[in-house]
Coordinates of N, CA and C in Angstrom, one line a residue:
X1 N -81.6 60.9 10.5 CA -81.9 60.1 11.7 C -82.4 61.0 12.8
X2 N -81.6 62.2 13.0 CA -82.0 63.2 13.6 C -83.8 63.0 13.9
X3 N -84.2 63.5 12.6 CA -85.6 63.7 12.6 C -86.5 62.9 12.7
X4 N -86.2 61.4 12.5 CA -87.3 60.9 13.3 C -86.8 60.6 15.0
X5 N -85.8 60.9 15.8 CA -85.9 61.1 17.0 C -86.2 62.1 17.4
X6 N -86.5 63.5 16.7 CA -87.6 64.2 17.5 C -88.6 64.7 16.9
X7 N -88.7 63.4 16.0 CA -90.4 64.0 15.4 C -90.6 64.4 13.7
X8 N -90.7 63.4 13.5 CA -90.7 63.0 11.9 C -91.5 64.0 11.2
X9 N -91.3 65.5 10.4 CA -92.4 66.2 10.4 C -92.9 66.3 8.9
X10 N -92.2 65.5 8.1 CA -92.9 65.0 6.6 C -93.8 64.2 6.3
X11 N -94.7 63.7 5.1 CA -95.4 62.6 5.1 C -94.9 61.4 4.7
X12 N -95.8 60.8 4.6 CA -95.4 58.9 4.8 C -94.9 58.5 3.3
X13 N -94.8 59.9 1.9 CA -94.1 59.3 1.1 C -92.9 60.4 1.4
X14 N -92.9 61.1 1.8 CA -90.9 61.3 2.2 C -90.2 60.2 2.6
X15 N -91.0 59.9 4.0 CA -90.3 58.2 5.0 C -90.8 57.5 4.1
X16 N -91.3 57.4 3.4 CA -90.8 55.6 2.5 C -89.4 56.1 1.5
X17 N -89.7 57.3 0.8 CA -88.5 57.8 -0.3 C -87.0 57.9 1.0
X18 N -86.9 58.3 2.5 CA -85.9 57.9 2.6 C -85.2 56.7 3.1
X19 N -86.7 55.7 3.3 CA -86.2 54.7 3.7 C -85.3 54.0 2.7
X20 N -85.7 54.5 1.5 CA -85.2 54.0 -0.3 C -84.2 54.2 0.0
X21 N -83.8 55.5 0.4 CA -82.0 55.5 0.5 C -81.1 54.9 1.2
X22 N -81.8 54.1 2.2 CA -81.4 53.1 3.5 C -80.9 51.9 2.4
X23 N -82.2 51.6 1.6 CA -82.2 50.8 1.0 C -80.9 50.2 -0.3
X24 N -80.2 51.6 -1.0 CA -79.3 51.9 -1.8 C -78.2 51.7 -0.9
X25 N -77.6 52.2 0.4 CA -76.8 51.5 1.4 C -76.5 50.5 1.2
X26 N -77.8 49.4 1.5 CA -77.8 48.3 1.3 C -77.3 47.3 0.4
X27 N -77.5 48.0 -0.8 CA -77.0 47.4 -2.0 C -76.2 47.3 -2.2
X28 N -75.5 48.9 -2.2 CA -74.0 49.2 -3.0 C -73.2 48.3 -1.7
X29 N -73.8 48.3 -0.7 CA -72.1 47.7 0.5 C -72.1 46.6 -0.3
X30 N -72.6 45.7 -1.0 CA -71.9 44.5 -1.2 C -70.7 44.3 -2.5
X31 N -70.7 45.4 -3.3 CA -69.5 45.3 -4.4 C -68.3 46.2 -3.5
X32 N -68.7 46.9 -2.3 CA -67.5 48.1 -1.9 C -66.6 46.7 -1.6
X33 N -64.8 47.9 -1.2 CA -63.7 46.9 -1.1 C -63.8 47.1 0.4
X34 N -63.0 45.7 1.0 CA -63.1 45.8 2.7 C -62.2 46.6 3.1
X35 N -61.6 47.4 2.8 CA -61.2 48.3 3.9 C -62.0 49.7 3.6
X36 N -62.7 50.0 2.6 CA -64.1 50.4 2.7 C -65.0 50.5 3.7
X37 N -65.8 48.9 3.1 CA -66.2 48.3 4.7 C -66.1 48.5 5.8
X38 N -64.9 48.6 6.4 CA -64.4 48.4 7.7 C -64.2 49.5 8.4
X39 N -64.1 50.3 7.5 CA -64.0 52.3 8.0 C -65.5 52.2 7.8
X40 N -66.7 52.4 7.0 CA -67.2 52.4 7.4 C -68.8 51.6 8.2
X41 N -68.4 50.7 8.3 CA -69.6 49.5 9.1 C -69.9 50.3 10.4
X42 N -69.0 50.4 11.7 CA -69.2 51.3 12.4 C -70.0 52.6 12.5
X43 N -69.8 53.3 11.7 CA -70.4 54.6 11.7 C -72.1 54.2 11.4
X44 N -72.3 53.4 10.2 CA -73.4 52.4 10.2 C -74.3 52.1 11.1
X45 N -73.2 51.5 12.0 CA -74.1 50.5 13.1 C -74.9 51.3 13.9
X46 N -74.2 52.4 13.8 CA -74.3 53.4 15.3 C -75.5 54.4 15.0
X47 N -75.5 54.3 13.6 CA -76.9 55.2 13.0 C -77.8 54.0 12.9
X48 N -78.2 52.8 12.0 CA -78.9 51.9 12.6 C -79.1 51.5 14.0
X49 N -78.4 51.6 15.0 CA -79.0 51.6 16.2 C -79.8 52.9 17.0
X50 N -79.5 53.7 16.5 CA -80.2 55.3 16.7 C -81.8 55.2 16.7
X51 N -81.5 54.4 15.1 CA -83.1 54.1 14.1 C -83.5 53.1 14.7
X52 N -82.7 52.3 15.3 CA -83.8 51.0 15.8 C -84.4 51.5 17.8
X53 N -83.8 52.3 18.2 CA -83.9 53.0 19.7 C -85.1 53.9 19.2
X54 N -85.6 54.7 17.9 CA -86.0 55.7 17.8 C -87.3 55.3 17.2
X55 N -87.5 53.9 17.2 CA -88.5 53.0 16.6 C -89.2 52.0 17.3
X56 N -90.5 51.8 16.6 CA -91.3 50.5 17.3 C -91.4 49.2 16.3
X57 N -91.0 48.0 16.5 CA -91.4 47.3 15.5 C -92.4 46.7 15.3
X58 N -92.8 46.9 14.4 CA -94.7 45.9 14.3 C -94.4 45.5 13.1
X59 N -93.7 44.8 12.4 CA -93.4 44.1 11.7 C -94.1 44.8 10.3
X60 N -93.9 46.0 10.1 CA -94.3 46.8 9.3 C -95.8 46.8 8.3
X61 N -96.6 46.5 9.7 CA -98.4 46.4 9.1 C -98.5 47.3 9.1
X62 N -98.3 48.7 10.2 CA -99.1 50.0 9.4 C -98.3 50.7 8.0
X63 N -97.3 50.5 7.9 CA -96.5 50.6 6.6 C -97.3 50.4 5.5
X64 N -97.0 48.7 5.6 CA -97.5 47.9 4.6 C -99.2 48.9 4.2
X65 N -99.7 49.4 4.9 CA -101.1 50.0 4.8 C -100.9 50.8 3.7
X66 N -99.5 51.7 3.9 CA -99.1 52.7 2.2 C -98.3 52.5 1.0
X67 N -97.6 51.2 1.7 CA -96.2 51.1 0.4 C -96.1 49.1 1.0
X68 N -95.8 48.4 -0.6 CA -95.5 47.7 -0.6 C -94.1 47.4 0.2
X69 N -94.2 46.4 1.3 CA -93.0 46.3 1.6 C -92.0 45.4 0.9
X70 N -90.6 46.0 1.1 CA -89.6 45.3 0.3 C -89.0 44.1 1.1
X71 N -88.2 43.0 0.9 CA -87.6 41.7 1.2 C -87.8 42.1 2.8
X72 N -87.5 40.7 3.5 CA -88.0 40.6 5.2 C -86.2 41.1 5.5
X73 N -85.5 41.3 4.7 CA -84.1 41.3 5.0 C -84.0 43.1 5.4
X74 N -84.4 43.8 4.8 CA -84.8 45.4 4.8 C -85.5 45.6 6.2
X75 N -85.0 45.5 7.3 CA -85.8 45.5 8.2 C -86.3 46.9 9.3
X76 N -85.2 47.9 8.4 CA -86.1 48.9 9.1 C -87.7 49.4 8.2
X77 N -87.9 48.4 7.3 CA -89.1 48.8 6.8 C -90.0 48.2 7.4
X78 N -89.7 47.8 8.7 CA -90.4 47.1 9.6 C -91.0 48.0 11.1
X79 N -90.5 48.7 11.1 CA -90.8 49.8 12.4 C -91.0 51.3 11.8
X80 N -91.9 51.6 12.9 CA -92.4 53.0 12.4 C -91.6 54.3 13.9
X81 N -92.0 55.2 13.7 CA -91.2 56.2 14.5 C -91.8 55.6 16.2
X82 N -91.4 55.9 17.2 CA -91.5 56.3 18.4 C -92.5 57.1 18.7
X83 N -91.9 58.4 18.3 CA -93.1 59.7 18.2 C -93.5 59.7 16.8
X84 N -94.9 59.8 16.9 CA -95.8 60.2 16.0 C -96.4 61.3 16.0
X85 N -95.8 62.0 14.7 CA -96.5 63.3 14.9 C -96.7 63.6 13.3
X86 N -96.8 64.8 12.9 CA -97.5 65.0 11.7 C -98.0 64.1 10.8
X87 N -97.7 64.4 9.3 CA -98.9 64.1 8.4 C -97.9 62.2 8.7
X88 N -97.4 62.4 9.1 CA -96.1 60.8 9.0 C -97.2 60.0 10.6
X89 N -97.1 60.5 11.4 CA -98.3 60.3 12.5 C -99.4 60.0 12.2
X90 N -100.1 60.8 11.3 CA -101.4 61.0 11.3 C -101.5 59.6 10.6
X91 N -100.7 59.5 9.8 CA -101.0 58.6 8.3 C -100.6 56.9 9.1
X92 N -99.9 56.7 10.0 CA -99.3 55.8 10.5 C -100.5 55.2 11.7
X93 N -100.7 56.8 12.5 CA -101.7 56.0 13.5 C -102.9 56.0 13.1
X94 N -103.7 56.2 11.5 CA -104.9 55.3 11.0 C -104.6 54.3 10.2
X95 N -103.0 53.7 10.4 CA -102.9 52.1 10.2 C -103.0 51.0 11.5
X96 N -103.0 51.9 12.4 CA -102.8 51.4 13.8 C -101.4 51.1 14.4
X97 N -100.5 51.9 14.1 CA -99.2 52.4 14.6 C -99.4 52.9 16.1
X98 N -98.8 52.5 16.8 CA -98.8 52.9 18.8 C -97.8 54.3 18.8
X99 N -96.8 53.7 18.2 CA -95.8 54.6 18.8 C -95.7 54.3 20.4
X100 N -94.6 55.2 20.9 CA -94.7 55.3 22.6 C -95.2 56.2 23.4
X101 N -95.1 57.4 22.3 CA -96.2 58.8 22.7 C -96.0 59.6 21.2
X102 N -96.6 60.1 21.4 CA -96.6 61.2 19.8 C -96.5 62.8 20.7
X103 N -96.6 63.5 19.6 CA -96.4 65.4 19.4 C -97.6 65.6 18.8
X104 N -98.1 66.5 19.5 CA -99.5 67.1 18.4 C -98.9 68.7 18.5
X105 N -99.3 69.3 17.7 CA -99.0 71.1 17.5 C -100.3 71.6 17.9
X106 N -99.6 72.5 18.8 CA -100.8 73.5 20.1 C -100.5 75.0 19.2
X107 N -101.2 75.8 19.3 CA -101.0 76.9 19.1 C -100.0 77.9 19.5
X108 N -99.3 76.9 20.7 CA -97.8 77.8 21.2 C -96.9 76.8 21.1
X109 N -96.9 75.5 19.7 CA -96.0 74.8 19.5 C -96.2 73.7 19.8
X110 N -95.0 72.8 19.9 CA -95.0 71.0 20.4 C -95.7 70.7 21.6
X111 N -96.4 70.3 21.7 CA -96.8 69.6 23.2 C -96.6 68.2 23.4
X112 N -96.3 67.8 24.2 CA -95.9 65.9 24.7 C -96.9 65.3 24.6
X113 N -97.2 64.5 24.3 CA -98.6 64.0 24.8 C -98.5 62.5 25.5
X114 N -97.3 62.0 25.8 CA -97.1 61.0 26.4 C -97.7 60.4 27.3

């Protein structure tokens, strides 16, 4: 989660391979037992809301441009990062991803480009 709030610096098949693991979350919570659940739903929420603050939604068309998207229920496969920056950037904003500002790399490091 960390990493795409300050700057997602893999390519667009890392972020699809870890959105897969969002996805396996998804799954297994439905056989877990509820006091499982309930310890941890919270901890959950609070990292899905991180990802949804650290995201834009466009109902996952520039995605969809690399990887088939999965059920409309999966819905962080519906927003792309905030910041857009590397090969995950690059590859996102020639689907026409906005982002809110991106990172480009200067020769003395991150620069804003907001």
């Amino acid at each position: 989660m960390s990493a795409i709030e300050r700057g997602y610096g893999d390519d667009i098949y890392e972020y699809t391979n870890d959105l897969y693991c969002r996805n396996w979350l998804h799954e297994a919570w439905l056989p877990l037992d509820e006091h499982i659940v309930q310890f941890w739903t919270p901890r959950i929420k609070a990292l899905d809301d991180r990802y949804e603050a650290a995201t834009v939604d466009d109902d996952g068309q520039a995605l969809d441009q690399f990887h088939r998207l999965p059920g409309p229920d999966l819905w962080w496969w519906r927003r792309d990062p905030r910041i857009l920056t590397g090969d995950l950037g690059c590859s996102l904003r020639s689907a026409g991803a906005i982002g809110t500002h991106s990172l480009t790399v200067s020769p003395t490091g991150l620069r804003d480009n907001a």
